[in-house]
Short mmCIF file of C-alpha atoms in Angstrom, two decimals:
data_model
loop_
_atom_site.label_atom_id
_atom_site.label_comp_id
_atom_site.label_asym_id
_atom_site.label_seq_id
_atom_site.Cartn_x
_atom_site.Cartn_y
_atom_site.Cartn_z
CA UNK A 6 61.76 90.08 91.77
CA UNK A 7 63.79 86.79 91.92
CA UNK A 8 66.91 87.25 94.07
CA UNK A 9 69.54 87.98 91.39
CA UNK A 10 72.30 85.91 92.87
CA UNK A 11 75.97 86.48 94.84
CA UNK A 12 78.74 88.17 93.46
CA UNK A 13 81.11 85.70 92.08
CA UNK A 14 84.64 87.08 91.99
CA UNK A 15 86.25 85.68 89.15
CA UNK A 16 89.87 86.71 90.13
CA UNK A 17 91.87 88.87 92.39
CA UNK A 18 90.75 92.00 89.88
CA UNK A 19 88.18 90.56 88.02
CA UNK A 20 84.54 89.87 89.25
CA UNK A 21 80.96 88.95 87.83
CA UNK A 22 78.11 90.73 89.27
CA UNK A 23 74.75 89.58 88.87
CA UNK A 24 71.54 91.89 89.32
CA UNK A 25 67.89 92.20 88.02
CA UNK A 26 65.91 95.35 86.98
CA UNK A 27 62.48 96.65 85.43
CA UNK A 28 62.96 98.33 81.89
CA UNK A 29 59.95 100.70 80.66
CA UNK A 30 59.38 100.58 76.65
CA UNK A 31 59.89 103.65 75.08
CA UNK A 32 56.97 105.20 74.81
CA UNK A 33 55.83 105.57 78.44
CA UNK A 34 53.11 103.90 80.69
CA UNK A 35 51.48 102.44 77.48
CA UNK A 36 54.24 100.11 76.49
CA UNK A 37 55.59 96.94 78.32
CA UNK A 38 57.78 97.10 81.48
CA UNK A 39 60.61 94.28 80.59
CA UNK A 40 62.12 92.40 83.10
CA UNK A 41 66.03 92.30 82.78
CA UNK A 42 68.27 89.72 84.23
CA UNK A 43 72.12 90.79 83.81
CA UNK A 44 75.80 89.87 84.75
CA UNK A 45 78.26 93.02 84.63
CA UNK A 46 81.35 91.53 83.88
CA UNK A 47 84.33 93.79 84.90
CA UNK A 48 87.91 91.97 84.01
CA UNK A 49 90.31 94.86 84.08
CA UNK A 50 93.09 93.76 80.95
CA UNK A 51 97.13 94.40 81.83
CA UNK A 52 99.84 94.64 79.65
CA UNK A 53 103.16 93.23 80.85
CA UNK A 54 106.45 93.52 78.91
CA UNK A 55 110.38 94.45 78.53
CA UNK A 56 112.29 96.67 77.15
CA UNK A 57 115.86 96.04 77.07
CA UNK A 58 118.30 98.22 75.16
CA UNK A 59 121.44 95.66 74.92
CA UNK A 60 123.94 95.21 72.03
CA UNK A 61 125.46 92.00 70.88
CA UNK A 62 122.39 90.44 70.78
CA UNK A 63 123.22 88.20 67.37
CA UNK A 64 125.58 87.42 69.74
CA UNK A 65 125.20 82.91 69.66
CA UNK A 66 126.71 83.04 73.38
CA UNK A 67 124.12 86.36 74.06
CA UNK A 68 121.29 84.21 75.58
CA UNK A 69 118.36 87.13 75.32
CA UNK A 70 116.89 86.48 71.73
CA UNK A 71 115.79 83.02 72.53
CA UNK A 72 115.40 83.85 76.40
CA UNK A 73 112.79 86.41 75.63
CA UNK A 74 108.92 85.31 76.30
CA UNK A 75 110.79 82.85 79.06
CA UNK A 76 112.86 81.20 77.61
CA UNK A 77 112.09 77.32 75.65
CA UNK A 78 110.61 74.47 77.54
CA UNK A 79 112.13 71.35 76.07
CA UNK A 80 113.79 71.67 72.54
CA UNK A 81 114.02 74.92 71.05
CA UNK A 82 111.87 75.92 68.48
CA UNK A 83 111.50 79.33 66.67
CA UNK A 84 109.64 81.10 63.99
CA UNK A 85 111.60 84.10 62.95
CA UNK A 86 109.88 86.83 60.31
CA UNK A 87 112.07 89.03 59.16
CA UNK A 88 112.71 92.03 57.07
CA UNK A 89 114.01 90.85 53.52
CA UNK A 90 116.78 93.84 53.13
CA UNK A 91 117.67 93.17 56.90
CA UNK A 92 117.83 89.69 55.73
CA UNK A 93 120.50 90.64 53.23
CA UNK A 94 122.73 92.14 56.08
CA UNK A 95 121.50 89.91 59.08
CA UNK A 96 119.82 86.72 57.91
CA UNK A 97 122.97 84.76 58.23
CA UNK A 98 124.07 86.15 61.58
CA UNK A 99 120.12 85.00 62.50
CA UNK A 100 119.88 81.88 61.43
CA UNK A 101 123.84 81.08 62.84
CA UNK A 102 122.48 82.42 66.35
CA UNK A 103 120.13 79.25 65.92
CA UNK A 104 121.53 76.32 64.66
CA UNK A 105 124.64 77.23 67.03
CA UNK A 106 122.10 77.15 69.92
CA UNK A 107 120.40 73.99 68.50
CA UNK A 108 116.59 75.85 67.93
CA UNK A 109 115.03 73.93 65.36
CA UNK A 110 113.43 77.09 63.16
CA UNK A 111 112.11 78.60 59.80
CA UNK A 112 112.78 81.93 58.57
CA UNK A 113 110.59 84.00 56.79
CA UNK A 114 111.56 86.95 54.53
CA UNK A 115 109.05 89.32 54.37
CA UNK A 116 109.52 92.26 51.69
CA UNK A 117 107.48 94.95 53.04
CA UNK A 118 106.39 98.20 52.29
CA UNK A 119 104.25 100.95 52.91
CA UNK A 120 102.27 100.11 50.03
CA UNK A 121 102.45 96.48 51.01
CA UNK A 122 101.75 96.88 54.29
CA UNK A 123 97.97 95.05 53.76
CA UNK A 124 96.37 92.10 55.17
CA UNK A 125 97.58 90.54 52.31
CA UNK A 126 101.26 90.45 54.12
CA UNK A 127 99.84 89.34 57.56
CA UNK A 128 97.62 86.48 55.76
CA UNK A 129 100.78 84.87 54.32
CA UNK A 130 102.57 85.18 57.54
CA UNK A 131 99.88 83.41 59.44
CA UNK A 132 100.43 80.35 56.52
CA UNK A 133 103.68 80.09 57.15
CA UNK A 134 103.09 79.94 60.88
CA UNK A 135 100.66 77.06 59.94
CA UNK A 136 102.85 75.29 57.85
CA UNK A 137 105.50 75.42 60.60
CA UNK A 138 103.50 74.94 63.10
CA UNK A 139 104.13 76.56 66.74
CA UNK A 140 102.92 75.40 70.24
CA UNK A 141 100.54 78.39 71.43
CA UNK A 142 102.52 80.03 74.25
CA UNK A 143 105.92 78.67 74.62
CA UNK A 144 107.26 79.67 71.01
CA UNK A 145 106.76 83.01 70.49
CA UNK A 146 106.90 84.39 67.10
CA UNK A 147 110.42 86.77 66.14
CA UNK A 148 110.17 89.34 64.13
CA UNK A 149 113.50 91.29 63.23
CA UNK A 150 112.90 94.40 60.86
CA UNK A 151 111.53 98.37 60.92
CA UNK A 152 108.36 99.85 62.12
CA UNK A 153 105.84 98.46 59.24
CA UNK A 154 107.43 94.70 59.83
CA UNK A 155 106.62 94.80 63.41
CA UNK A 156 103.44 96.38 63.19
CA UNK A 157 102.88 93.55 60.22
CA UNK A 158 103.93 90.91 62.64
CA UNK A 159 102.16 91.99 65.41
CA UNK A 160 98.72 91.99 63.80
CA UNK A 161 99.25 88.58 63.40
CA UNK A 162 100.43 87.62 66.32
CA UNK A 163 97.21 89.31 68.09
CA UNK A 164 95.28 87.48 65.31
CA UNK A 165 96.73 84.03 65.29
CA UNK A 166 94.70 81.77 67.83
CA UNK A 167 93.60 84.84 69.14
CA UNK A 168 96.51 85.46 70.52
CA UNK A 169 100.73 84.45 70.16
CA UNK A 170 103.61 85.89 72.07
CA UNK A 171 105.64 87.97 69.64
CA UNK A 172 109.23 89.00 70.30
CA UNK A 173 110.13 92.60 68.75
CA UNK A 174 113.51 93.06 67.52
CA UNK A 175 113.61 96.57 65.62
CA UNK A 176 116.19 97.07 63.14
CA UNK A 177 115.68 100.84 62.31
CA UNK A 178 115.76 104.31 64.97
CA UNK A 179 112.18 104.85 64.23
CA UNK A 180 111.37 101.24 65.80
CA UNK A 181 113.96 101.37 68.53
CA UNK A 182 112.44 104.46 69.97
CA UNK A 183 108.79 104.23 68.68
CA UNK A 184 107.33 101.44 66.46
CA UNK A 185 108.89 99.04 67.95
CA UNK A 186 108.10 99.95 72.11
CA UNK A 187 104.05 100.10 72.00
CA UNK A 188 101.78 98.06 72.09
CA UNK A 189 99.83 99.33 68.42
CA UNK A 190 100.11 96.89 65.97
CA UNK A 191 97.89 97.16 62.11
CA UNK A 192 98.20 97.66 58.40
CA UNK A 193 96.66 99.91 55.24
CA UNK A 194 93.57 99.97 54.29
CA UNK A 195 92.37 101.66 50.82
CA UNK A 196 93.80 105.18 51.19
CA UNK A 197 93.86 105.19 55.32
CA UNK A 198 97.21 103.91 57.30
CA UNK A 199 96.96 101.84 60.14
CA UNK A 200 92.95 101.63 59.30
CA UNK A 201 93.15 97.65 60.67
CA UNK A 202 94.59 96.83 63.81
CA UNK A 203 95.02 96.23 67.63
CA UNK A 204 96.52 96.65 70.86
CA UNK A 205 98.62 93.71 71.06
CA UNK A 206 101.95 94.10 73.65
CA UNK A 207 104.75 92.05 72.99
CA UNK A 208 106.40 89.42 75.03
CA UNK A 209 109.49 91.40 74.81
CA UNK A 210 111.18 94.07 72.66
CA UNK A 211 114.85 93.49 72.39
CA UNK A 212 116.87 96.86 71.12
CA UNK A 213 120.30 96.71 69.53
CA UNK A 214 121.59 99.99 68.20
CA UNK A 215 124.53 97.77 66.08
CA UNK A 216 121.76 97.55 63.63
CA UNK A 217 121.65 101.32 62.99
CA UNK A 218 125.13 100.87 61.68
CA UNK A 219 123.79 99.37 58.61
CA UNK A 220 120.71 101.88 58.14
CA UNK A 221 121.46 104.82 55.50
CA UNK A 222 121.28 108.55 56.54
CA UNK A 223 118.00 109.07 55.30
CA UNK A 224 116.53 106.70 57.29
CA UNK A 225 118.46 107.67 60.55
CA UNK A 226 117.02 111.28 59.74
CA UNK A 227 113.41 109.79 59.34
CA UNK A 228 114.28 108.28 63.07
CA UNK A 229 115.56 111.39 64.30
CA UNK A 230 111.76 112.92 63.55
CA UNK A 231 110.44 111.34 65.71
CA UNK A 232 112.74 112.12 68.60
CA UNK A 233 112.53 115.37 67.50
CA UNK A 234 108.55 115.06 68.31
CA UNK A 235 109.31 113.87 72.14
CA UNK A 236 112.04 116.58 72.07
CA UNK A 237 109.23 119.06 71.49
CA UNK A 238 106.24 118.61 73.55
CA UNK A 239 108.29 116.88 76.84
CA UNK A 240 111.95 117.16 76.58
CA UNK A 241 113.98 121.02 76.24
CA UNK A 242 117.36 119.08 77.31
CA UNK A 243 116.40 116.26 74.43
CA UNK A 244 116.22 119.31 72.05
CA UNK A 245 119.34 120.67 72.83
CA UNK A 246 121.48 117.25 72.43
CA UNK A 247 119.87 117.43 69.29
CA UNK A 248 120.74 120.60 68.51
CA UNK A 249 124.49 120.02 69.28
CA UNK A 250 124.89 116.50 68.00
CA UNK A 251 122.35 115.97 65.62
CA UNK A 252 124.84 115.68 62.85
CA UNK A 253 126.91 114.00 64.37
CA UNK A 254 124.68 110.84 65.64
CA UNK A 255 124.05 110.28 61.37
CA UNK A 256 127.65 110.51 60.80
CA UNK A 257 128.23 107.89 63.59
CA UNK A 258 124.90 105.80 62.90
CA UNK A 259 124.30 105.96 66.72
CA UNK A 260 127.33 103.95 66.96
CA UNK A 261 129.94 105.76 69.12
CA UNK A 262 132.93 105.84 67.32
CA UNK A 263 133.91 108.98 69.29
CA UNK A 264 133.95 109.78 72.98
CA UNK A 265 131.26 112.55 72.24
CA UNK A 266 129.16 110.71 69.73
CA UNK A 267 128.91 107.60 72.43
CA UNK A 268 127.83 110.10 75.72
CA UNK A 269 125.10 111.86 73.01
CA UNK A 270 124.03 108.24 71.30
CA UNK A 271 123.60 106.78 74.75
CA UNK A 272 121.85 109.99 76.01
CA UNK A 273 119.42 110.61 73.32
CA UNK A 274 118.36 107.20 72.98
CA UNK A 275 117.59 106.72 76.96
CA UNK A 276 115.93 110.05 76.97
CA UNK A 277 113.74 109.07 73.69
CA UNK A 278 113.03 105.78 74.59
CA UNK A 279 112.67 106.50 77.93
CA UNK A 280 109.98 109.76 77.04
CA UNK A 281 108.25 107.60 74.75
CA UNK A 282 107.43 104.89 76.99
CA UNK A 283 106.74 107.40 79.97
CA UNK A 284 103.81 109.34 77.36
CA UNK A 285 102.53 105.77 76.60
CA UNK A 286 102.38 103.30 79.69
CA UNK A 287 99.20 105.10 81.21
CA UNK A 288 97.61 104.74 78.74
CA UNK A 289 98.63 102.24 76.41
CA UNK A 290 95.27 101.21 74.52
CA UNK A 291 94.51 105.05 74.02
CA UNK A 292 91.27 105.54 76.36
CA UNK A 293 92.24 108.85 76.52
CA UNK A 294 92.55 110.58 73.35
CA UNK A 295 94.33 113.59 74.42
CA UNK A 296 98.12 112.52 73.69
CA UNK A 297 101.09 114.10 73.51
CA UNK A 298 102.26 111.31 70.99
CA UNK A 299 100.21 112.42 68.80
CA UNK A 300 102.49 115.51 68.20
CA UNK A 301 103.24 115.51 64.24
CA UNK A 302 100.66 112.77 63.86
CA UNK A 303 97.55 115.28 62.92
CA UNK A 304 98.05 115.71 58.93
CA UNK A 305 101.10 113.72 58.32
CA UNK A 306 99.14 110.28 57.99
CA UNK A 307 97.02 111.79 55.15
CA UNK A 308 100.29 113.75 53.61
CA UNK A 309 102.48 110.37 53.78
CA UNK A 310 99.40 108.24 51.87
CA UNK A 311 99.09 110.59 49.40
CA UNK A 312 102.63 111.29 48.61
CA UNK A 313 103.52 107.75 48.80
CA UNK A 314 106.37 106.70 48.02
CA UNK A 315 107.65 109.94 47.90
CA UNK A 316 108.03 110.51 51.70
CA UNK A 317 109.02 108.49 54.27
CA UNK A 318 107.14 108.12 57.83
CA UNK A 319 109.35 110.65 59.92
CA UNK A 320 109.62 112.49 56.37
CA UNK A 321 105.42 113.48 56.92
CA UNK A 322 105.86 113.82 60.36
CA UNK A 323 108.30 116.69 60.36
CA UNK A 324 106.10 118.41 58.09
CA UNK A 325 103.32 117.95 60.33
CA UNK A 326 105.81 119.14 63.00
CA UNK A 327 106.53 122.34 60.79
CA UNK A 328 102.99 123.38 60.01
CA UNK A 329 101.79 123.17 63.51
CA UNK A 330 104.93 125.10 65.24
CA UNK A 331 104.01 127.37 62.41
CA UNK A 332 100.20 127.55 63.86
CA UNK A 333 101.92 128.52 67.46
CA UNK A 334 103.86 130.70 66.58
CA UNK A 335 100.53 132.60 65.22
CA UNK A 336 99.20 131.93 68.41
CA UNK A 337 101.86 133.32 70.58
CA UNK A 338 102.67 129.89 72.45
CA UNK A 339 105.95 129.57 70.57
CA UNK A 340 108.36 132.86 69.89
CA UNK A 341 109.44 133.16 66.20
CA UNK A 342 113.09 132.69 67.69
CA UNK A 343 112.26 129.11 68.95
CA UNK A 344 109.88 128.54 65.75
CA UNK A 345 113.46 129.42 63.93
CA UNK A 346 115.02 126.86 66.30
CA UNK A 347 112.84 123.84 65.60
CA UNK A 348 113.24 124.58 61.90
CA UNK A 349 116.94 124.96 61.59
CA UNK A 350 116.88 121.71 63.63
CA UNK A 351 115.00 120.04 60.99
CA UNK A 352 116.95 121.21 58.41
CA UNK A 353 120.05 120.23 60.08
CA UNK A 354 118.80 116.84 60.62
CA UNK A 355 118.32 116.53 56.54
CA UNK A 356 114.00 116.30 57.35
CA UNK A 357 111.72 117.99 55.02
CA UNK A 358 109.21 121.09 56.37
CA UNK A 359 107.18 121.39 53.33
CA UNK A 360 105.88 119.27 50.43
CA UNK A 361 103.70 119.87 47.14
CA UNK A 362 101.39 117.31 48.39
CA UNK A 363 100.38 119.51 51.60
CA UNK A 364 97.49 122.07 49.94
CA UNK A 365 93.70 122.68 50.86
CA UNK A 366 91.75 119.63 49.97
CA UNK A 367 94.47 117.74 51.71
CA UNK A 368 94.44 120.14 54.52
CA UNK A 369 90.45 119.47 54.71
CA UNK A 370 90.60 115.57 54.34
CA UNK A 371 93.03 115.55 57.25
CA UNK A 372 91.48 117.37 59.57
CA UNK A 373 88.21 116.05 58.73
CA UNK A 374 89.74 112.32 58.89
CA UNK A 375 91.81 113.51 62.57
CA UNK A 376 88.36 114.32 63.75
CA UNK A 377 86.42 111.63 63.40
CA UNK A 378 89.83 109.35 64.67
CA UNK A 379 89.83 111.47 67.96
CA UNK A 380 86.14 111.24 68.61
CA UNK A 381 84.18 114.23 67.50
CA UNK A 382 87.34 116.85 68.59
CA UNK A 383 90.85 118.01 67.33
CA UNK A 384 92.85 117.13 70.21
CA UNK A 385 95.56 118.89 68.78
CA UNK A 386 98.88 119.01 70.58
CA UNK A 387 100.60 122.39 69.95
CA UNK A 388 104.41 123.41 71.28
CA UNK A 389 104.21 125.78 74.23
CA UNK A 390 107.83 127.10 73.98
CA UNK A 391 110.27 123.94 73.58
CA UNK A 392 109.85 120.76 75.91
CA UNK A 393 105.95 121.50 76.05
CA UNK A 394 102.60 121.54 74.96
CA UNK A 395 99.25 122.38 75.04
CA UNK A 396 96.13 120.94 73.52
CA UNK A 397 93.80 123.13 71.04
CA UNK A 398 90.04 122.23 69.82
CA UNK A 399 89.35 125.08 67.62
CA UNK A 400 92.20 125.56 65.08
CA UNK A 401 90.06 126.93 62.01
CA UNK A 402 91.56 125.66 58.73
CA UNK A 403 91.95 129.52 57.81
CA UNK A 404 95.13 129.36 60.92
CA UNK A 405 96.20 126.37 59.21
CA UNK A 406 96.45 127.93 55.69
CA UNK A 407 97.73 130.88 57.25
CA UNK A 408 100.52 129.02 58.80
CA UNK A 409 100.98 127.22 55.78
CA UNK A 410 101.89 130.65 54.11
CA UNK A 411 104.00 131.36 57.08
CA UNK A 412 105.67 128.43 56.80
CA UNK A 413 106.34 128.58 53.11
CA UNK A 414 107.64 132.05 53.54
CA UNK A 415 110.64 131.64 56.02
CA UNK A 416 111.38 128.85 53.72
CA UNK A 417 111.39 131.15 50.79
CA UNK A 418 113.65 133.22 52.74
CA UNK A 419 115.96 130.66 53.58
CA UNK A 420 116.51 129.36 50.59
#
């Protein structure tokens, strides 16, 4: 054989190795040998961002929304997407934070949905980046709104000349402590959510609680789920602020008008945000499918597509979170005084733990459709006690029905 050549590193991580080998045909000693000349490539990809939790930031003397991504090399220029109902509250404050700074800039509002949440929306964002036009790395793209806006935003960012620096600025709980601080971005697809996507991390994410101030109950209690989740599978003490403050942090909007509200808002949020990020950073573009995460994430995509737009995102997930503490219990990892616990919390934190959507075709489709999204096996994360979890491959959907019945019961006795 020819000699295959050196090794040429490409990079301090990265190299290209070149090698030559003899390749027998299928069938055995009667078929061709092939000669093979090949270069494995290996060019291990990092992520690299921020995540500050600051308030003011609206602020036109707080430098960090046009700092972010590095700040602007020669005049300022920004392209800001943003929510159109956190337009009505904030677009002013937004576009004031600019022209006070002198940042030449368009705004785009984006009304967004769930059932809007389509290439469609990212296709008319990346016109409006053409029509403004942005240099490829020094102007990153700023998008201000909740969870399906920034996972709009990001898909085009990833998309757009391969590749744009996005700043995240989430203006709702469930993107300060979980949309908004990954790296996932994507959209809808027929009946599937978050069928089209990437991992695409952010320049920056830039958190501002102010903005909860401005978010209805409803919406902080469809945050709250998915605290609730990180409460549940890593975090006992998380739990138990929940527990005693829950009610409180709506009433407040995570704003600290009282002494106690301000010491729980400030704990919660560093423990959730802080949990979140610890779950994710290892493993950021999901080579391992075993994830904690993933906690209330096994049925509730199919039950929030279906019931759309019934339910809200946190809404499915505390169902999901229901049925499966349910399925523990059953299974003797969770004692029907904790399974009490976590549904008392939910109850107390104004989340659903049932829905007429939730039945057994759905209950097939799911775990049919979780399958085949966590390569061939269930991966299902199931409470052990409160603050962990264990993972479970054969959950028959008999259990599940089962705790479905369960579940429905103790609600029939509550009520």
């Amino acid at each position: 054989m020819n000699d295959p050549g050196p090794i040429i590193v490409t990079d301090s991580s990265g190299s290209v190795v070149a090698s030559e080998k003899l390749v027998a045909g299928r069938n055995g000693r009667d078929t061709p040998v092939y000669q093979v000349r090949s270069w494995a490539v290996t060019a291990p990809e990092q992520f690299a961002y921020e995540v500050q939790l600051a308030d003011g930031l609206l602020d036109p003397e707080n430098p960090a929304l046009l700092d972010a991504a590095g700040g602007p090399a020669g005049p300022a220029r920004r392209f800001v997407v943003i929510d159109d109902r956190v337009a009505d509250h904030y677009g002013d404050r937004v576009r004031d934070y600019l022209t006070r700074n002198q940042v030449q800039h368009r705004i785009l509002r984006l009304r967004v949905s769930e059932e809007t949440k389509t290439m469609q929306a990212v296709l008319r964002l990346v016109s409006a980046l053409d029509d403004f036009g942005i240099s490829r790395r020094r102007e990153p793209i700023i998008a201000i709104g909740g969870g399906v806006l920034l996972d709009i935003a990001g898909l085009a960012a990833s998309l757009y000349r391969r590749g744009t620096p996005h700043v995240r600025v989430p203006t709702t709980l469930v993107g300060l402590i979980d949309a908004g601080i990954g790296v996932k971005t994507g959209v809808n697809h027929g009946v599937h959510k978050n069928r089209l996507g990437t991992y695409f991390a952010p320049a920056a994410v830039l958190l501002d609680r102010s903005f909860l101030a401005t978010l209805d109950r409803r919406h902080l209690s469809n945050g709250l789920a998915e605290i609730l989740k990180i409460a549940l599978v890593t975090d006992a003490r998380l739990f138990d602020l929940l527990e005693a403050h829950g009610q409180l942090l709506i009433d407040e909007r995570f704003q600290g008008t009282t002494e106690t509200g301000r010491r729980a808002a400030d704990e919660v949020l560093d423990r959730a945000i802080a949990g979140m990020l610890h779950e994710l950073a290892p493993n950021l573009k999901e080579q391992q499918l075993d994830r904690l995460v993933d906690f209330g994430h096994s049925i509730s995509p199919s039950i929030e597509m279906v019931a759309l737009p019934e339910l809200l995102h946190g809404e499915a997930v505390a169902i999901d979170m229901a049925l499966f503490t349910m399925l523990a219990a059953r299974r003797g990892s969770v004692g029907s005084e904790e399974s009490g616990r976590v549904l008392r919390l939910m109850r107390a934190l104004d989340l659903p733990v049932d829905h007429p959507a939730v039945d057994w075709p759905l209950l097939v489709e799911a775990m049919e459709s979780t399958i085949r999204h966590r390569d061939g096996l269930q991966r299902l994360p199931l409470p052990a006690g409160i603050g962990a979890a264990v993972f479970a491959n054969d959950v028959t959907l008999g259990e599940l029905a089962r705790a479905l019945e369960d579940l429905r019961e103790m609600e029939r006795a509550h009520a």
